[in-house]
Short mmCIF file of C-alpha atoms and ligand atoms in Angstrom, two decimals:
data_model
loop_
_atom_site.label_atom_id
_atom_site.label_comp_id
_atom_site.label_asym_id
_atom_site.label_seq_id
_atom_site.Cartn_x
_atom_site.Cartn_y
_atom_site.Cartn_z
CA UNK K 202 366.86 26.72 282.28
CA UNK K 203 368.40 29.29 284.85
CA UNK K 204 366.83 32.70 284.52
CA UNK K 205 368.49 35.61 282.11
CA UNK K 206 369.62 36.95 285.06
CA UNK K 207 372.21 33.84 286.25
CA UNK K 208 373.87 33.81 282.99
CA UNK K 209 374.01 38.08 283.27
CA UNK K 210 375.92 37.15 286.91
CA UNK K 211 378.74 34.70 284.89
CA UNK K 212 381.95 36.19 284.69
CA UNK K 213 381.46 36.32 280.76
CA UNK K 214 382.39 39.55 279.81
CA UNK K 215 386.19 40.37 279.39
CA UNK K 216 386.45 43.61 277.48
CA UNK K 217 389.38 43.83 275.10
CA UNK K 218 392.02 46.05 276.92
CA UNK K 219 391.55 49.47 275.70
CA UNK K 220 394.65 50.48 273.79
CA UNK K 221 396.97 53.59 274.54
CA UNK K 222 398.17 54.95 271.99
CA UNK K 223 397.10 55.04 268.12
CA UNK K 224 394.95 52.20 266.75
CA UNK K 225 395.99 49.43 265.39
CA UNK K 226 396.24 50.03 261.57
CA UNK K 227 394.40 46.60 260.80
CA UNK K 228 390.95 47.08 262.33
CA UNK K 229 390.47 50.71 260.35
CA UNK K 230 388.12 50.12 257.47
CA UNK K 231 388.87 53.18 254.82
CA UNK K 232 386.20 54.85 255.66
CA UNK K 233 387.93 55.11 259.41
CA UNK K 234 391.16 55.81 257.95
CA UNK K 235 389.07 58.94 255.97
CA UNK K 236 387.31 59.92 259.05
CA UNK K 237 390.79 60.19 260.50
CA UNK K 238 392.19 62.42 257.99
CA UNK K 239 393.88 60.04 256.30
CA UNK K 240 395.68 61.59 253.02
CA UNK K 241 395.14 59.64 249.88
CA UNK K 242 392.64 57.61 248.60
CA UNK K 243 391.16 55.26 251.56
CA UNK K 244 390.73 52.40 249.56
CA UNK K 245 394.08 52.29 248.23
CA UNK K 246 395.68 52.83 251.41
CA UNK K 247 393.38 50.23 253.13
CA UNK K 248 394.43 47.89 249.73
CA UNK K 249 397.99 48.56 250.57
CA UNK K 250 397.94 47.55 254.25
CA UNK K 251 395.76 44.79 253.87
CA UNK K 252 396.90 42.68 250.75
CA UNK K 253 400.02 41.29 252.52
CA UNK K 254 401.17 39.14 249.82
CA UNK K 255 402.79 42.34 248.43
CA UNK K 256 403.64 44.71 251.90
CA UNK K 257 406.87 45.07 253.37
CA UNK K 258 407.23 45.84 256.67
CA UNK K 259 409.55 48.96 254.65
CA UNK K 260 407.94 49.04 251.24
CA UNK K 261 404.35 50.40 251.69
CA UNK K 262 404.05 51.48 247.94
CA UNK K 263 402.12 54.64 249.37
CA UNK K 264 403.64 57.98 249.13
CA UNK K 265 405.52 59.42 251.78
CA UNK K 266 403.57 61.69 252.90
CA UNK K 267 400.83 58.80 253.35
CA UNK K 268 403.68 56.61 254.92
CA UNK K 269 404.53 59.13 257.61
CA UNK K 270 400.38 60.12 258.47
CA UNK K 271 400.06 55.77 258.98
CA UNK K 272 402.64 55.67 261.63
CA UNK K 273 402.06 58.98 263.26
CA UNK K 274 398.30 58.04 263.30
CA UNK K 275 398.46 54.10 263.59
CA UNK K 276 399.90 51.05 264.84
CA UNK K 277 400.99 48.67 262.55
CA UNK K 278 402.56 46.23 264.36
CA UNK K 279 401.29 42.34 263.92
CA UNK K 280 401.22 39.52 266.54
CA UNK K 281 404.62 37.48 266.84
CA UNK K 282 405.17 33.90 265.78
CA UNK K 283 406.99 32.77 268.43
CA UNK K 284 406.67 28.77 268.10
CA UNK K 285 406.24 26.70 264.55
CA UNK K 286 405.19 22.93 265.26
CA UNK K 287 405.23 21.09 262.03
CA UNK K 288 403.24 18.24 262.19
CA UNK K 289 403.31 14.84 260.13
CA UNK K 290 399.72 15.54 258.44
CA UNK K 291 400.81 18.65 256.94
CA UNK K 292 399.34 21.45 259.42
CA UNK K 293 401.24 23.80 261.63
CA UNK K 294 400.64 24.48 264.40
CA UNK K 295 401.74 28.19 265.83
CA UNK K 296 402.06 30.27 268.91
CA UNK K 297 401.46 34.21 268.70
CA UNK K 298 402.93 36.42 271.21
CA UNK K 299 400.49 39.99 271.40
CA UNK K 300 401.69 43.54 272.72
CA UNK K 301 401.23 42.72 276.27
CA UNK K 302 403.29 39.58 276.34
CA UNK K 303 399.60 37.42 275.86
CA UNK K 304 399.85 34.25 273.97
CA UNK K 305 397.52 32.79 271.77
CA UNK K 306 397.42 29.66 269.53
CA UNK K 307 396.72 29.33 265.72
CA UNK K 308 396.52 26.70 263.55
CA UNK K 309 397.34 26.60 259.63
CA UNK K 310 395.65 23.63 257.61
CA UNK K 311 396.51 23.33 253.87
CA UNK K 312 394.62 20.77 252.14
CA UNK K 313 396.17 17.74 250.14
CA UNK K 314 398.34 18.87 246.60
CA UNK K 315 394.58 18.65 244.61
CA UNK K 316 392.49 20.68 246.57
CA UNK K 317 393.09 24.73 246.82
CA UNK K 318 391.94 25.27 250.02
CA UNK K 319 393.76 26.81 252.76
CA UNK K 320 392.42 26.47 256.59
CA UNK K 321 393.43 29.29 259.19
CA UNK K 322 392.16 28.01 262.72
CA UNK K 323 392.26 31.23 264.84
CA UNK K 324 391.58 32.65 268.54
CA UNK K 325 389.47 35.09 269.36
CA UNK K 326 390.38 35.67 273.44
CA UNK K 327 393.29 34.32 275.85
CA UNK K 328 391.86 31.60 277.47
CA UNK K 329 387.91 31.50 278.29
CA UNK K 330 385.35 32.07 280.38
CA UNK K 331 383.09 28.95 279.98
CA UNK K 332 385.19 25.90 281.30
CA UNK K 333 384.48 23.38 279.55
CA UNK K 334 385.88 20.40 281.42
CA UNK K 335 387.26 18.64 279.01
CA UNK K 336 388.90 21.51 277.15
CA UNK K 337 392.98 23.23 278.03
CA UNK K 338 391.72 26.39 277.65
CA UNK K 339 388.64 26.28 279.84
CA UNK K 340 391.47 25.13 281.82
CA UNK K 341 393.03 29.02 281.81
CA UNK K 342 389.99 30.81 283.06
CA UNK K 343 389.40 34.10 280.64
CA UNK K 344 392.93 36.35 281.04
CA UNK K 345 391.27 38.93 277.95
CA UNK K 346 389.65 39.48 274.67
CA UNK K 347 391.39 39.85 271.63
CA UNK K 348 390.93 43.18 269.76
CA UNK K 349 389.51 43.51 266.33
CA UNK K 350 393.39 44.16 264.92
CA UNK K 351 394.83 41.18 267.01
CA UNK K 352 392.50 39.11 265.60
CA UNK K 353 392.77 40.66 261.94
CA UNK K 354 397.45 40.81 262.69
CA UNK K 355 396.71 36.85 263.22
CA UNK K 356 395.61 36.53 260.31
CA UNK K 357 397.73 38.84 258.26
CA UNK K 358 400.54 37.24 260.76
CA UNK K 359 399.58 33.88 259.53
CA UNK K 360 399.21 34.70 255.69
CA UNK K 361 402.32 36.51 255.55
CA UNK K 362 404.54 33.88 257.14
CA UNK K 363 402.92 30.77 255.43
CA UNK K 364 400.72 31.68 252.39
CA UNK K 365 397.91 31.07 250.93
CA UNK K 366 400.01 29.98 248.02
CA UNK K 367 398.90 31.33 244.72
CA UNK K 368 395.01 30.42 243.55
CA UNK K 369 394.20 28.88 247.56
CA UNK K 370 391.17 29.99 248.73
CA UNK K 371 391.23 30.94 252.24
CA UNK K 372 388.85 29.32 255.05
CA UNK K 373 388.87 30.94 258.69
CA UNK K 374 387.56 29.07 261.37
CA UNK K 375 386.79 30.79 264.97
CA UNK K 376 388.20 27.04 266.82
CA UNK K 377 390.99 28.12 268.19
CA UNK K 378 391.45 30.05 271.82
CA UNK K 379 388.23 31.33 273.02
CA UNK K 380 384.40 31.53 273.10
CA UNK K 381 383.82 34.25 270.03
CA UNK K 382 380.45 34.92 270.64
CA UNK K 383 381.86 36.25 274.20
CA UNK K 384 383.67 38.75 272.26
CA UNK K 385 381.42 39.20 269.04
CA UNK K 386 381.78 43.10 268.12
CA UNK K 387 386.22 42.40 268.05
CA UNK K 388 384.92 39.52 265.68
CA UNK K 389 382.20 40.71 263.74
CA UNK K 390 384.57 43.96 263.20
CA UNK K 391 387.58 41.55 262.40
CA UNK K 392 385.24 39.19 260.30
CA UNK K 393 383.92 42.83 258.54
CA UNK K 394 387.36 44.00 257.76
CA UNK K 395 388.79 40.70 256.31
CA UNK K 396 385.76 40.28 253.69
CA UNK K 397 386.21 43.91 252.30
CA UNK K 398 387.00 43.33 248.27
CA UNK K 399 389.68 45.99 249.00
CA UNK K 400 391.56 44.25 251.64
CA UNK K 401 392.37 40.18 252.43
CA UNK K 402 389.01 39.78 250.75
CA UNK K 403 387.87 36.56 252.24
CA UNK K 404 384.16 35.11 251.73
CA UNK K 405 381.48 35.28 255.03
CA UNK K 406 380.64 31.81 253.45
CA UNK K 407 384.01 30.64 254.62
CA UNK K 408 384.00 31.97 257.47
CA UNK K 409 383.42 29.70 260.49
CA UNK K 410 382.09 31.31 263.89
CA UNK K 411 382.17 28.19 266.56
CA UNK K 412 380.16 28.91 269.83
CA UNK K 413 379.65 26.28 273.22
CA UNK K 414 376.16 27.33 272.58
CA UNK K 415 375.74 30.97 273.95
CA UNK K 416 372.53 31.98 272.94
CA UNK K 417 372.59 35.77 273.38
CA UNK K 418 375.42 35.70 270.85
CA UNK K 419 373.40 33.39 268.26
CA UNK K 420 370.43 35.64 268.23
CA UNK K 421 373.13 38.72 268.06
CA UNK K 422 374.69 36.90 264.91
CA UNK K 423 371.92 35.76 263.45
CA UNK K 424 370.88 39.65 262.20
CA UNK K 425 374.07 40.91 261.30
CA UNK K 426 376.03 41.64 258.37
CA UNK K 427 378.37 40.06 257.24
CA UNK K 428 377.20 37.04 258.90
CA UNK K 429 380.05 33.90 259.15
CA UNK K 430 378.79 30.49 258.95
CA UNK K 431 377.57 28.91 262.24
CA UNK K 432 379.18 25.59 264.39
CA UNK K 433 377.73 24.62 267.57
CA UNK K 434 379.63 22.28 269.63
CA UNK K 435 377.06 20.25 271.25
CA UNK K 436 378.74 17.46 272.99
CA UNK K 437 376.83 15.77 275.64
CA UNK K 438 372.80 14.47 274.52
CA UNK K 439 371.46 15.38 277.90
CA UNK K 440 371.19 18.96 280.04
CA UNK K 441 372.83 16.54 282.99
CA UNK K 442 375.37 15.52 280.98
CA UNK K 443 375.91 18.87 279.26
CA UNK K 444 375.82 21.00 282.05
CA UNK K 445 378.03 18.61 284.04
CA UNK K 446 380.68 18.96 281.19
CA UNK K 447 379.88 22.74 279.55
CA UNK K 448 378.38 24.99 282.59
CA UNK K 449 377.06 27.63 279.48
CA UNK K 450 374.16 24.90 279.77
CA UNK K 451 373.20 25.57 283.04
CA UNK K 452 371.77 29.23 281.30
CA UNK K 453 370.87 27.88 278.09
CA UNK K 454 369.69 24.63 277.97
CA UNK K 455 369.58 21.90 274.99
CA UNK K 456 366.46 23.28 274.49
CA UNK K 457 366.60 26.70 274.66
CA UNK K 458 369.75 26.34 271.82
CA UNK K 459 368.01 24.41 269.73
CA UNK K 460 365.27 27.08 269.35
CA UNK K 461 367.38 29.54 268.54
CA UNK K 462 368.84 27.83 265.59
CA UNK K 463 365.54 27.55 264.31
CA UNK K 464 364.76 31.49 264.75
CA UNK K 465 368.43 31.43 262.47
CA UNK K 466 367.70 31.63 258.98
CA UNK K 467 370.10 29.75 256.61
CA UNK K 468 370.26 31.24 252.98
CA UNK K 469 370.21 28.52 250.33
CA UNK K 470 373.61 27.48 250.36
CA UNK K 471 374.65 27.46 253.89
CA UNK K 472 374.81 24.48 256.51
CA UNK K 473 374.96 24.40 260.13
CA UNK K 474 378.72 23.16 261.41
CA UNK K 475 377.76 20.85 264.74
CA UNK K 476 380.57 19.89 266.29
CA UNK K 477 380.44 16.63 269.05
CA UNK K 478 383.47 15.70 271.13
CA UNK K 479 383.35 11.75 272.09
CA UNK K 480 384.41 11.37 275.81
CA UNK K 481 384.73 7.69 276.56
CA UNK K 482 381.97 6.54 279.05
CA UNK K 483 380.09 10.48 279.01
CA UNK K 484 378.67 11.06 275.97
CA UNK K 485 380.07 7.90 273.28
CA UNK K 486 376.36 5.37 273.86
CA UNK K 487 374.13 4.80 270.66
CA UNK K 488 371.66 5.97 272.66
CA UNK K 489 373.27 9.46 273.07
CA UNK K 490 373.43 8.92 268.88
CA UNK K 491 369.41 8.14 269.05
CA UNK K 492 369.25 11.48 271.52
CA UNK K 493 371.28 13.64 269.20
CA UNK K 494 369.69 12.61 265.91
CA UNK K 495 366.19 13.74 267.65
CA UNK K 496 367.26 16.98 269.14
CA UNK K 497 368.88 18.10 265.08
CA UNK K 498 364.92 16.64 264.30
CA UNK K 499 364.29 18.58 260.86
CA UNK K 500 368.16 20.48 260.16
CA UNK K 501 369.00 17.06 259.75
CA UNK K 502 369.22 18.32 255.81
CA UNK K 503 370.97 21.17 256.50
CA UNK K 504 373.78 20.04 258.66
CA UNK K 505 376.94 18.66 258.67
CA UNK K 506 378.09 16.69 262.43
CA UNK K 507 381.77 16.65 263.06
CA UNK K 508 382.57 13.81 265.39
CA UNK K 509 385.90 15.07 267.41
CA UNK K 510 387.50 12.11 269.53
CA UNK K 511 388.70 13.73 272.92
CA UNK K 512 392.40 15.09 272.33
CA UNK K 513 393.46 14.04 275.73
CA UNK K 514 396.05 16.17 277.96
CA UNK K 515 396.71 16.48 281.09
CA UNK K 516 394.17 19.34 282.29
CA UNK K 517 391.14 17.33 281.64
CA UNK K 518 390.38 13.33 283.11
CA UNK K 519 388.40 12.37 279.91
CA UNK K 520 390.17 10.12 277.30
CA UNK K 521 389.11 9.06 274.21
CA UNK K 522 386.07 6.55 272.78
CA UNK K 523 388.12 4.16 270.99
CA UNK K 524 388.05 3.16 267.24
CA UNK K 525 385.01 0.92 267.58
CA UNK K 526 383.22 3.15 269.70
CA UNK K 527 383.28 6.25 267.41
CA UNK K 528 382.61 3.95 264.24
CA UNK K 529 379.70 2.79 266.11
CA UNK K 530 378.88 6.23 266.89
CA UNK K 531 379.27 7.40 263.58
CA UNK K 532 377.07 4.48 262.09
CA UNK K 533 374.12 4.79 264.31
CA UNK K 534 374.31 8.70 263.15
CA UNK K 535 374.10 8.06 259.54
CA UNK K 536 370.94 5.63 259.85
CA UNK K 537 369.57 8.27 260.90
CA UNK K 538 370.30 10.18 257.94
CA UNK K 539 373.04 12.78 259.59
CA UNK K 540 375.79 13.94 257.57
CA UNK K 541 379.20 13.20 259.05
CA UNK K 542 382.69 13.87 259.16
CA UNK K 543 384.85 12.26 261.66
CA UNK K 544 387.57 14.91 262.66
CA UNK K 545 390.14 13.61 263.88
CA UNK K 546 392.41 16.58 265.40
CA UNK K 547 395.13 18.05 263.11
CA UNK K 548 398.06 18.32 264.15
CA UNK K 549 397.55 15.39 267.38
CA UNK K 550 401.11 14.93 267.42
CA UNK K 551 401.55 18.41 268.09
CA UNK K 552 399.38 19.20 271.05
CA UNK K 553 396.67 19.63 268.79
CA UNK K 554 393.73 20.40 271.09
CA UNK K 555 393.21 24.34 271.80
CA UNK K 556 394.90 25.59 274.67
CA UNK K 557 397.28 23.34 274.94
CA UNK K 558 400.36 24.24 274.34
CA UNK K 559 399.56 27.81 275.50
CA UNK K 560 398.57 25.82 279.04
CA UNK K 561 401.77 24.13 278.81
CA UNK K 562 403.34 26.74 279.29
CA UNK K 563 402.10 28.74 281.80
CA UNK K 564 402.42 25.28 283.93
CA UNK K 565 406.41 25.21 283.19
CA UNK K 566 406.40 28.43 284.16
CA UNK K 567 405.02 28.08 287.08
N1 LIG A 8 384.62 28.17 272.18
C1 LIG A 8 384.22 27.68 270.93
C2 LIG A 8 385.34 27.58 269.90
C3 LIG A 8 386.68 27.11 270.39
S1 LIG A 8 386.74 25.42 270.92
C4 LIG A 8 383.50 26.34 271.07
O1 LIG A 8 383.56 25.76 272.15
O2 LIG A 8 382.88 25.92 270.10
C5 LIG A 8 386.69 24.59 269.32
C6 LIG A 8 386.24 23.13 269.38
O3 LIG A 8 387.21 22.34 270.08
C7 LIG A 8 384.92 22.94 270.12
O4 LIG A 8 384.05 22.15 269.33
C8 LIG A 8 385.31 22.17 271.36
O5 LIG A 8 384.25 21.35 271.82
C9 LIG A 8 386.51 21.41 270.88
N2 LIG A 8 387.43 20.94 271.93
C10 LIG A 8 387.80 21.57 273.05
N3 LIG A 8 388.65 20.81 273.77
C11 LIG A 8 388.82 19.67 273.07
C12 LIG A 8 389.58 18.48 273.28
N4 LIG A 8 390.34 18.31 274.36
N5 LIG A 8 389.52 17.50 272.35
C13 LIG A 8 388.76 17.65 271.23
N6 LIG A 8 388.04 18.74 270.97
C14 LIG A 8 388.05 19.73 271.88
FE1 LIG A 9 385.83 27.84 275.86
FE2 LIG A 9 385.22 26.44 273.64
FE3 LIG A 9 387.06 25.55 275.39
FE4 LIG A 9 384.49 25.53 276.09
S1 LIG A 9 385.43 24.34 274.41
S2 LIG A 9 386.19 26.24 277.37
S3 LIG A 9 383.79 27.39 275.09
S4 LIG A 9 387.20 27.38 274.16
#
């Protein structure tokens, strides 16, 4: 492992622009809307511009006098959908447009007609630092963080525009744009202002955080409160391998993440997510299976592996294992005794993989 000091010299930290101008009304919890001098009652206020299935961009339901103090004090706009693509398995997949003329990429996942849940895959930053070779927005390089009330508007953006329908619960994941744990207090204060019972009230417990495997922001996450459920994208069985395809390796090792999952204490219900993209010919052997059965060792119980087949595109030379390969794969991982999903991209058809069509872009653009 590379001293503390490398991964300190990484071009990691991109601070979230600091605004001009009010705040933006979505990352004020009521007691910051109090503090403020907010008239009213805080909660109800809060309430009001939170719960979007009933708020109008003209109907508050506050009194005027409240009404006029928000948009003195506060800015309520919300991220743009600028794109919808549709695709054949039922998700959509969007493209947000921020202040600043930024784009970001979301993704909303209904279920099938029996089961109530409702899937919001969301970014947390415009592009990343940690270039992952295989992934389209590794392929960007970091342009900026997302603020708390971008990353809160995407998701009132997203509700507002496409449900939940009545009685869906609503899951977030952290899959979209980005490397949260690079940009953990916009998160943890989005993540913090999403669960309040006043506001969108949505459940830590399904709340997904998913990191490359940036250890400083584990052991961060691991103490605080509310604390989202973890995925760790492992992807490659050997440091070689992993640091040749994810450089965050080269500071934290297999090794070095693997201890700090164990120093993460899972309460009684909760599961770690690990996530492992198949790249045909890097990462796709039954021996990488053997190798990443050992390294889960004893949360073997208290996991759940997603196998992801490489979404291929144009920014990245790796392609896909092949049906046979990943069943293989798959097998070899449940002798072991892993539990496993095979996750095969939503929306494919769409440009599915992160990044992408955000990367498409910018390339027709020039
Ligand atoms: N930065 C975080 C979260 C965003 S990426 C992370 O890396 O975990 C979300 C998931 O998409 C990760 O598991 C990542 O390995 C995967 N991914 C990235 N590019 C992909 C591609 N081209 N095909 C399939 N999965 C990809
Ligand atoms: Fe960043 Fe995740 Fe893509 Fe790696 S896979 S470049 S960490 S968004």
């Amino acid at each position: 492992m590379l001293p503390t000091a490398a991964a300190a010299a990484m071009p990691w930290d991109r601070r979230a622009p600091e605004r001009e101008g009010p705040p933006s009304a979505w990352s004020l919890l009521p007691e910051d809307l109090a503090a403020r001098g907010c008239p009213g009652r805080p909660e109800h206020v809060f309430a009001r511009l939170q719960r979007v299935r009933t708020w109008q961009p003209d109907r508050l339901f506050v009194a005027r006098e409240i009404r006029a103090w928000l948009a003195d004090h506060t800015d309520q706009s919300l991220p743009a959908i600028l794109e919808r693509h549709p695709s054949y398995d039922g998700s959509t997949k969007l493209v947000l447009g921020l202040a600043d003329g930024q784009r970001i990429e979301a993704v909303h996942m209904p279920r099938h007609e029996a089961d109530h849940r409702v899937t919001y895959c969301v970014s947390s930053q415009v592009g990343c630092a940690l270039g992952c070779t295989f992934c389209a927005t590794g392929a960007m390089g970091i342009v900026r963080n997302l603020t708390a009330g971008e990353i809160v508007g995407q998701v009132l953006a997203l509700m507002r525009d496409l449900g939940p329908r009545c009685g869906e619960s609503v899951h977030l994941v952290f899959m979209g744009m980005g490397e949260p744990l690079h940009n953990l207090d916009h998160v943890h204060r989005a993540v913090t202002v999403l669960c309040h019972p006043e506001g969108a009230g949505l459940s830590p417990w399904r709340i997904t955080v998913s990191t490359a495997g940036l250890v400083s922001g584990i052991e961060r996450l691991a103490r605080m409160v509310p604390r989202p459920q973890l995925a760790v994208s492992v992807n490659a069985t050997t440091d070689a391998a992993r640091s040749a395809t994810m450089p965050v390796n080269r500071a934290w090792n297999l090794a070095r993440l693997r201890q700090a999952l164990d120093a993460w204490e899972l309460k009684r219900h909760e599961r770690f997510i690990f996530e492992y993209v198949l790249l045909a010919g890097v990462n796709d052997t039954l021996e990488d299976a053997d190798r990443l059965a050992d390294w889960l060792g004893d949360l073997r119980h208290r996991h759940n592996v997603n196998l992801i087949p490489m979404n291929e595109h144009p920014h990245s030379p790796f392609r896909g294992p092949g049906e046979q390969r990943l069943q293989a794969f798959a097998a070899r991982l449940h002798q072991h005794g892993c539990f496993i999903t095979v996750r095969r991209s939503r929306s494919r058809d769409v440009q599915g993989a992160c990044g992408q069509l955000v990367k498409q872009r910018e390339a027709a653009v020039g």
